[in-house]
Amino acid sequence: MKSSLMVLALFIGLTGCADLQNAGRTIGQTTKEVTTEIGHATRDITKAIGHASRDAVKSIKADLSDEGEKNN
């Protein structure tokens, strides 16, 4: 009787651990995918802002050059 209860407790403990391990693996994988998407979106936004800033500076420089040529 005692040994069968011990085997039953061990079996329940092992299957419980497997379920927790699978849940942890699923949560970890989902977290990895979400953070990767956030990182890629951040990279793309930063790149777009950098390109827009560069283009704005070039446009201002061109406008200033045109103004300087008109004044001479």
PDB file of N, CA and C in Angstrom:
ATOM      1  N   MET A   1       0.827  -1.192   0.000  1.00  0.00           N
ATOM      2  CA  MET A   1       0.000   0.000   0.000  1.00  0.00           C
ATOM      3  C   MET A   1       0.873   1.258   0.000  1.00  0.00           C
ATOM      4  N   LYS A   2       1.852   1.256   0.883  1.00  0.00           N
ATOM      5  CA  LYS A   2       2.705   2.426   0.996  1.00  0.00           C
ATOM      6  C   LYS A   2       3.537   2.641  -0.276  1.00  0.00           C
ATOM      7  N   SER A   3       4.024   1.550  -0.834  1.00  0.00           N
ATOM      8  CA  SER A   3       4.852   1.678  -2.032  1.00  0.00           C
ATOM      9  C   SER A   3       4.009   2.107  -3.238  1.00  0.00           C
ATOM     10  N   SER A   4       2.762   1.659  -3.312  1.00  0.00           N
ATOM     11  CA  SER A   4       1.913   2.080  -4.427  1.00  0.00           C
ATOM     12  C   SER A   4       1.571   3.561  -4.325  1.00  0.00           C
ATOM     13  N   LEU A   5       1.381   4.065  -3.122  1.00  0.00           N
ATOM     14  CA  LEU A   5       1.142   5.505  -2.939  1.00  0.00           C
ATOM     15  C   LEU A   5       2.392   6.298  -3.320  1.00  0.00           C
ATOM     16  N   MET A   6       3.549   5.736  -2.989  1.00  0.00           N
ATOM     17  CA  MET A   6       4.796   6.414  -3.319  1.00  0.00           C
ATOM     18  C   MET A   6       4.998   6.464  -4.834  1.00  0.00           C
ATOM     19  N   VAL A   7       4.706   5.371  -5.523  1.00  0.00           N
ATOM     20  CA  VAL A   7       4.818   5.319  -6.977  1.00  0.00           C
ATOM     21  C   VAL A   7       3.814   6.285  -7.605  1.00  0.00           C
ATOM     22  N   LEU A   8       2.606   6.325  -7.081  1.00  0.00           N
ATOM     23  CA  LEU A   8       1.583   7.242  -7.599  1.00  0.00           C
ATOM     24  C   LEU A   8       2.016   8.698  -7.414  1.00  0.00           C
ATOM     25  N   ALA A   9       2.553   9.025  -6.266  1.00  0.00           N
ATOM     26  CA  ALA A   9       3.019  10.388  -6.000  1.00  0.00           C
ATOM     27  C   ALA A   9       4.175  10.746  -6.944  1.00  0.00           C
ATOM     28  N   LEU A  10       5.078   9.798  -7.148  1.00  0.00           N
ATOM     29  CA  LEU A  10       6.200  10.037  -8.054  1.00  0.00           C
ATOM     30  C   LEU A  10       5.705  10.252  -9.484  1.00  0.00           C
ATOM     31  N   PHE A  11       4.756   9.448  -9.925  1.00  0.00           N
ATOM     32  CA  PHE A  11       4.202   9.579 -11.271  1.00  0.00           C
ATOM     33  C   PHE A  11       3.511  10.934 -11.451  1.00  0.00           C
ATOM     34  N   ILE A  12       2.712  11.322 -10.483  1.00  0.00           N
ATOM     35  CA  ILE A  12       2.017  12.620 -10.563  1.00  0.00           C
ATOM     36  C   ILE A  12       3.037  13.759 -10.571  1.00  0.00           C
ATOM     37  N   GLY A  13       4.079  13.630  -9.751  1.00  0.00           N
ATOM     38  CA  GLY A  13       5.117  14.663  -9.709  1.00  0.00           C
ATOM     39  C   GLY A  13       5.856  14.789 -11.024  1.00  0.00           C
ATOM     40  N   LEU A  14       6.177  13.669 -11.643  1.00  0.00           N
ATOM     41  CA  LEU A  14       6.910  13.700 -12.909  1.00  0.00           C
ATOM     42  C   LEU A  14       6.061  14.274 -14.043  1.00  0.00           C
ATOM     43  N   THR A  15       4.803  13.883 -14.108  1.00  0.00           N
ATOM     44  CA  THR A  15       3.950  14.420 -15.174  1.00  0.00           C
ATOM     45  C   THR A  15       3.679  15.897 -14.944  1.00  0.00           C
ATOM     46  N   GLY A  16       3.574  16.297 -13.689  1.00  0.00           N
ATOM     47  CA  GLY A  16       3.392  17.719 -13.379  1.00  0.00           C
ATOM     48  C   GLY A  16       4.602  18.533 -13.806  1.00  0.00           C
ATOM     49  N   CYS A  17       5.787  17.974 -13.575  1.00  0.00           N
ATOM     50  CA  CYS A  17       7.017  18.663 -13.971  1.00  0.00           C
ATOM     51  C   CYS A  17       7.098  18.799 -15.493  1.00  0.00           C
ATOM     52  N   ALA A  18       6.664  17.772 -16.208  1.00  0.00           N
ATOM     53  CA  ALA A  18       6.697  17.822 -17.668  1.00  0.00           C
ATOM     54  C   ALA A  18       5.747  18.898 -18.185  1.00  0.00           C
ATOM     55  N   ASP A  19       4.581  18.994 -17.551  1.00  0.00           N
ATOM     56  CA  ASP A  19       3.635  20.033 -17.953  1.00  0.00           C
ATOM     57  C   ASP A  19       4.192  21.421 -17.680  1.00  0.00           C
ATOM     58  N   LEU A  20       4.813  21.589 -16.525  1.00  0.00           N
ATOM     59  CA  LEU A  20       5.421  22.885 -16.206  1.00  0.00           C
ATOM     60  C   LEU A  20       6.557  23.211 -17.159  1.00  0.00           C
ATOM     61  N   GLN A  21       7.324  22.189 -17.515  1.00  0.00           N
ATOM     62  CA  GLN A  21       8.433  22.404 -18.446  1.00  0.00           C
ATOM     63  C   GLN A  21       7.907  22.824 -19.824  1.00  0.00           C
ATOM     64  N   ASN A  22       6.853  22.186 -20.282  1.00  0.00           N
ATOM     65  CA  ASN A  22       6.265  22.554 -21.583  1.00  0.00           C
ATOM     66  C   ASN A  22       5.684  23.957 -21.542  1.00  0.00           C
ATOM     67  N   ALA A  23       5.018  24.293 -20.434  1.00  0.00           N
ATOM     68  CA  ALA A  23       4.460  25.642 -20.298  1.00  0.00           C
ATOM     69  C   ALA A  23       5.574  26.678 -20.284  1.00  0.00           C
ATOM     70  N   GLY A  24       6.639  26.388 -19.555  1.00  0.00           N
ATOM     71  CA  GLY A  24       7.774  27.309 -19.504  1.00  0.00           C
ATOM     72  C   GLY A  24       8.429  27.482 -20.865  1.00  0.00           C
ATOM     73  N   ARG A  25       8.544  26.392 -21.597  1.00  0.00           N
ATOM     74  CA  ARG A  25       9.147  26.447 -22.934  1.00  0.00           C
ATOM     75  C   ARG A  25       8.279  27.293 -23.869  1.00  0.00           C
ATOM     76  N   THR A  26       6.964  27.111 -23.783  1.00  0.00           N
ATOM     77  CA  THR A  26       6.043  27.875 -24.628  1.00  0.00           C
ATOM     78  C   THR A  26       6.119  29.365 -24.299  1.00  0.00           C
ATOM     79  N   ILE A  27       6.127  29.671 -23.014  1.00  0.00           N
ATOM     80  CA  ILE A  27       6.218  31.074 -22.595  1.00  0.00           C
ATOM     81  C   ILE A  27       7.544  31.680 -23.053  1.00  0.00           C
ATOM     82  N   GLY A  28       8.623  30.940 -22.893  1.00  0.00           N
ATOM     83  CA  GLY A  28       9.935  31.440 -23.305  1.00  0.00           C
ATOM     84  C   GLY A  28      10.016  31.686 -24.802  1.00  0.00           C
ATOM     85  N   GLN A  29       9.489  30.759 -25.587  1.00  0.00           N
ATOM     86  CA  GLN A  29       9.517  30.919 -27.044  1.00  0.00           C
ATOM     87  C   GLN A  29       8.679  32.113 -27.480  1.00  0.00           C
ATOM     88  N   THR A  30       7.501  32.256 -26.871  1.00  0.00           N
ATOM     89  CA  THR A  30       6.630  33.388 -27.215  1.00  0.00           C
ATOM     90  C   THR A  30       7.289  34.705 -26.851  1.00  0.00           C
ATOM     91  N   THR A  31       7.916  34.756 -25.682  1.00  0.00           N
ATOM     92  CA  THR A  31       8.619  35.972 -25.261  1.00  0.00           C
ATOM     93  C   THR A  31       9.737  36.311 -26.233  1.00  0.00           C
ATOM     94  N   LYS A  32      10.471  35.304 -26.667  1.00  0.00           N
ATOM     95  CA  LYS A  32      11.563  35.525 -27.629  1.00  0.00           C
ATOM     96  C   LYS A  32      11.029  36.099 -28.936  1.00  0.00           C
ATOM     97  N   GLU A  33       9.930  35.534 -29.436  1.00  0.00           N
ATOM     98  CA  GLU A  33       9.361  36.018 -30.697  1.00  0.00           C
ATOM     99  C   GLU A  33       8.861  37.453 -30.569  1.00  0.00           C
ATOM    100  N   VAL A  34       8.208  37.763 -29.457  1.00  0.00           N
ATOM    101  CA  VAL A  34       7.671  39.110 -29.257  1.00  0.00           C
ATOM    102  C   VAL A  34       8.798  40.132 -29.152  1.00  0.00           C
ATOM    103  N   THR A  35       9.826  39.812 -28.368  1.00  0.00           N
ATOM    104  CA  THR A  35      10.929  40.768 -28.227  1.00  0.00           C
ATOM    105  C   THR A  35      11.701  40.937 -29.531  1.00  0.00           C
ATOM    106  N   THR A  36      11.785  39.887 -30.326  1.00  0.00           N
ATOM    107  CA  THR A  36      12.431  40.004 -31.633  1.00  0.00           C
ATOM    108  C   THR A  36      11.639  40.936 -32.533  1.00  0.00           C
ATOM    109  N   GLU A  37      10.328  40.799 -32.539  1.00  0.00           N
ATOM    110  CA  GLU A  37       9.486  41.685 -33.353  1.00  0.00           C
ATOM    111  C   GLU A  37       9.599  43.131 -32.884  1.00  0.00           C
ATOM    112  N   ILE A  38       9.618  43.342 -31.582  1.00  0.00           N
ATOM    113  CA  ILE A  38       9.763  44.701 -31.046  1.00  0.00           C
ATOM    114  C   ILE A  38      11.119  45.280 -31.465  1.00  0.00           C
ATOM    115  N   GLY A  39      12.159  44.474 -31.372  1.00  0.00           N
ATOM    116  CA  GLY A  39      13.491  44.941 -31.767  1.00  0.00           C
ATOM    117  C   GLY A  39      13.566  45.298 -33.234  1.00  0.00           C
ATOM    118  N   HIS A  40      12.976  44.467 -34.083  1.00  0.00           N
ATOM    119  CA  HIS A  40      12.992  44.755 -35.521  1.00  0.00           C
ATOM    120  C   HIS A  40      12.184  46.007 -35.845  1.00  0.00           C
ATOM    121  N   ALA A  41      11.046  46.169 -35.188  1.00  0.00           N
ATOM    122  CA  ALA A  41      10.231  47.369 -35.419  1.00  0.00           C
ATOM    123  C   ALA A  41      10.984  48.615 -34.970  1.00  0.00           C
ATOM    124  N   THR A  42      11.650  48.529 -33.823  1.00  0.00           N
ATOM    125  CA  THR A  42      12.429  49.665 -33.320  1.00  0.00           C
ATOM    126  C   THR A  42      13.553  50.015 -34.286  1.00  0.00           C
ATOM    127  N   ARG A  43      14.232  49.000 -34.797  1.00  0.00           N
ATOM    128  CA  ARG A  43      15.315  49.216 -35.759  1.00  0.00           C
ATOM    129  C   ARG A  43      14.791  49.913 -37.012  1.00  0.00           C
ATOM    130  N   ASP A  44      13.663  49.440 -37.527  1.00  0.00           N
ATOM    131  CA  ASP A  44      13.099  50.018 -38.747  1.00  0.00           C
ATOM    132  C   ASP A  44      12.663  51.461 -38.534  1.00  0.00           C
ATOM    133  N   ILE A  45      12.053  51.739 -37.381  1.00  0.00           N
ATOM    134  CA  ILE A  45      11.609  53.110 -37.088  1.00  0.00           C
ATOM    135  C   ILE A  45      12.812  54.031 -36.950  1.00  0.00           C
ATOM    136  N   THR A  46      13.833  53.569 -36.242  1.00  0.00           N
ATOM    137  CA  THR A  46      15.039  54.393 -36.068  1.00  0.00           C
ATOM    138  C   THR A  46      15.702  54.680 -37.404  1.00  0.00           C
ATOM    139  N   LYS A  47      15.745  53.675 -38.259  1.00  0.00           N
ATOM    140  CA  LYS A  47      16.335  53.855 -39.583  1.00  0.00           C
ATOM    141  C   LYS A  47      15.534  54.870 -40.400  1.00  0.00           C
ATOM    142  N   ALA A  48      14.204  54.786 -40.332  1.00  0.00           N
ATOM    143  CA  ALA A  48      13.358  55.718 -41.071  1.00  0.00           C
ATOM    144  C   ALA A  48      13.532  57.148 -40.561  1.00  0.00           C
ATOM    145  N   ILE A  49      13.618  57.313 -39.246  1.00  0.00           N
ATOM    146  CA  ILE A  49      13.833  58.649 -38.677  1.00  0.00           C
ATOM    147  C   ILE A  49      15.181  59.194 -39.119  1.00  0.00           C
ATOM    148  N   GLY A  50      16.203  58.348 -39.115  1.00  0.00           N
ATOM    149  CA  GLY A  50      17.542  58.776 -39.541  1.00  0.00           C
ATOM    150  C   GLY A  50      17.555  59.214 -40.993  1.00  0.00           C
ATOM    151  N   HIS A  51      16.889  58.472 -41.846  1.00  0.00           N
ATOM    152  CA  HIS A  51      16.839  58.829 -43.268  1.00  0.00           C
ATOM    153  C   HIS A  51      16.060  60.132 -43.478  1.00  0.00           C
ATOM    154  N   ALA A  52      14.968  60.292 -42.753  1.00  0.00           N
ATOM    155  CA  ALA A  52      14.177  61.521 -42.884  1.00  0.00           C
ATOM    156  C   ALA A  52      14.983  62.726 -42.398  1.00  0.00           C
ATOM    157  N   SER A  53      15.711  62.553 -41.298  1.00  0.00           N
ATOM    158  CA  SER A  53      16.536  63.649 -40.781  1.00  0.00           C
ATOM    159  C   SER A  53      17.631  64.005 -41.776  1.00  0.00           C
ATOM    160  N   ARG A  54      18.270  62.995 -42.354  1.00  0.00           N
ATOM    161  CA  ARG A  54      19.326  63.233 -43.341  1.00  0.00           C
ATOM    162  C   ARG A  54      18.774  63.990 -44.545  1.00  0.00           C
ATOM    163  N   ASP A  55      17.616  63.566 -45.017  1.00  0.00           N
ATOM    164  CA  ASP A  55      17.007  64.218 -46.175  1.00  0.00           C
ATOM    165  C   ASP A  55      16.622  65.660 -45.863  1.00  0.00           C
ATOM    166  N   ALA A  56      16.141  65.900 -44.633  1.00  0.00           N
ATOM    167  CA  ALA A  56      15.768  67.262 -44.239  1.00  0.00           C
ATOM    168  C   ALA A  56      17.001  68.167 -44.200  1.00  0.00           C
ATOM    169  N   VAL A  57      18.094  67.651 -43.662  1.00  0.00           N
ATOM    170  CA  VAL A  57      19.332  68.444 -43.593  1.00  0.00           C
ATOM    171  C   VAL A  57      19.836  68.744 -44.997  1.00  0.00           C
ATOM    172  N   LYS A  58      19.804  67.767 -45.880  1.00  0.00           N
ATOM    173  CA  LYS A  58      20.246  67.997 -47.264  1.00  0.00           C
ATOM    174  C   LYS A  58      19.369  69.040 -47.945  1.00  0.00           C
ATOM    175  N   SER A  59      18.074  68.985 -47.684  1.00  0.00           N
ATOM    176  CA  SER A  59      17.150  69.949 -48.278  1.00  0.00           C
ATOM    177  C   SER A  59      17.430  71.362 -47.776  1.00  0.00           C
ATOM    178  N   ILE A  60      17.680  71.483 -46.481  1.00  0.00           N
ATOM    179  CA  ILE A  60      17.978  72.807 -45.911  1.00  0.00           C
ATOM    180  C   ILE A  60      19.281  73.344 -46.476  1.00  0.00           C
ATOM    181  N   LYS A  61      20.289  72.486 -46.585  1.00  0.00           N
ATOM    182  CA  LYS A  61      21.569  72.917 -47.155  1.00  0.00           C
ATOM    183  C   LYS A  61      21.387  73.373 -48.602  1.00  0.00           C
ATOM    184  N   ALA A  62      20.568  72.645 -49.345  1.00  0.00           N
ATOM    185  CA  ALA A  62      20.325  73.027 -50.742  1.00  0.00           C
ATOM    186  C   ALA A  62      19.599  74.367 -50.811  1.00  0.00           C
ATOM    187  N   ASP A  63      18.627  74.572 -49.935  1.00  0.00           N
ATOM    188  CA  ASP A  63      17.904  75.844 -49.911  1.00  0.00           C
ATOM    189  C   ASP A  63      18.831  76.994 -49.549  1.00  0.00           C
ATOM    190  N   LEU A  64      19.711  76.776 -48.583  1.00  0.00           N
ATOM    191  CA  LEU A  64      20.649  77.824 -48.191  1.00  0.00           C
ATOM    192  C   LEU A  64      21.635  78.125 -49.312  1.00  0.00           C
ATOM    193  N   SER A  65      22.048  77.102 -50.044  1.00  0.00           N
ATOM    194  CA  SER A  65      22.967  77.305 -51.164  1.00  0.00           C
ATOM    195  C   SER A  65      22.284  78.120 -52.255  1.00  0.00           C
ATOM    196  N   ASP A  66      21.019  77.805 -52.515  1.00  0.00           N
ATOM    197  CA  ASP A  66      20.270  78.538 -53.530  1.00  0.00           C
ATOM    198  C   ASP A  66      20.080  79.995 -53.118  1.00  0.00           C
ATOM    199  N   GLU A  67      19.835  80.238 -51.841  1.00  0.00           N
ATOM    200  CA  GLU A  67      19.661  81.617 -51.335  1.00  0.00           C
ATOM    201  C   GLU A  67      20.962  82.391 -51.473  1.00  0.00           C
ATOM    202  N   GLY A  68      22.084  81.730 -51.168  1.00  0.00           N
ATOM    203  CA  GLY A  68      23.399  82.385 -51.277  1.00  0.00           C
ATOM    204  C   GLY A  68      23.721  82.755 -52.698  1.00  0.00           C
ATOM    205  N   GLU A  69      23.359  81.930 -53.665  1.00  0.00           N
ATOM    206  CA  GLU A  69      23.631  82.210 -55.058  1.00  0.00           C
ATOM    207  C   GLU A  69      22.767  83.355 -55.563  1.00  0.00           C
ATOM    208  N   LYS A  70      21.555  83.463 -55.058  1.00  0.00           N
ATOM    209  CA  LYS A  70      20.659  84.545 -55.492  1.00  0.00           C
ATOM    210  C   LYS A  70      21.130  85.901 -54.966  1.00  0.00           C
ATOM    211  N   ASN A  71      21.738  85.900 -53.773  1.00  0.00           N
ATOM    212  CA  ASN A  71      22.188  87.155 -53.167  1.00  0.00           C
ATOM    213  C   ASN A  71      23.467  87.674 -53.807  1.00  0.00           C
ATOM    214  N   ASN A  72      24.211  86.830 -54.466  1.00  0.00           N
ATOM    215  CA  ASN A  72      25.472  87.283 -55.078  1.00  0.00           C
ATOM    216  C   ASN A  72      25.249  87.847 -56.390  1.00  0.00           C
TER     217      ASN A  72
END
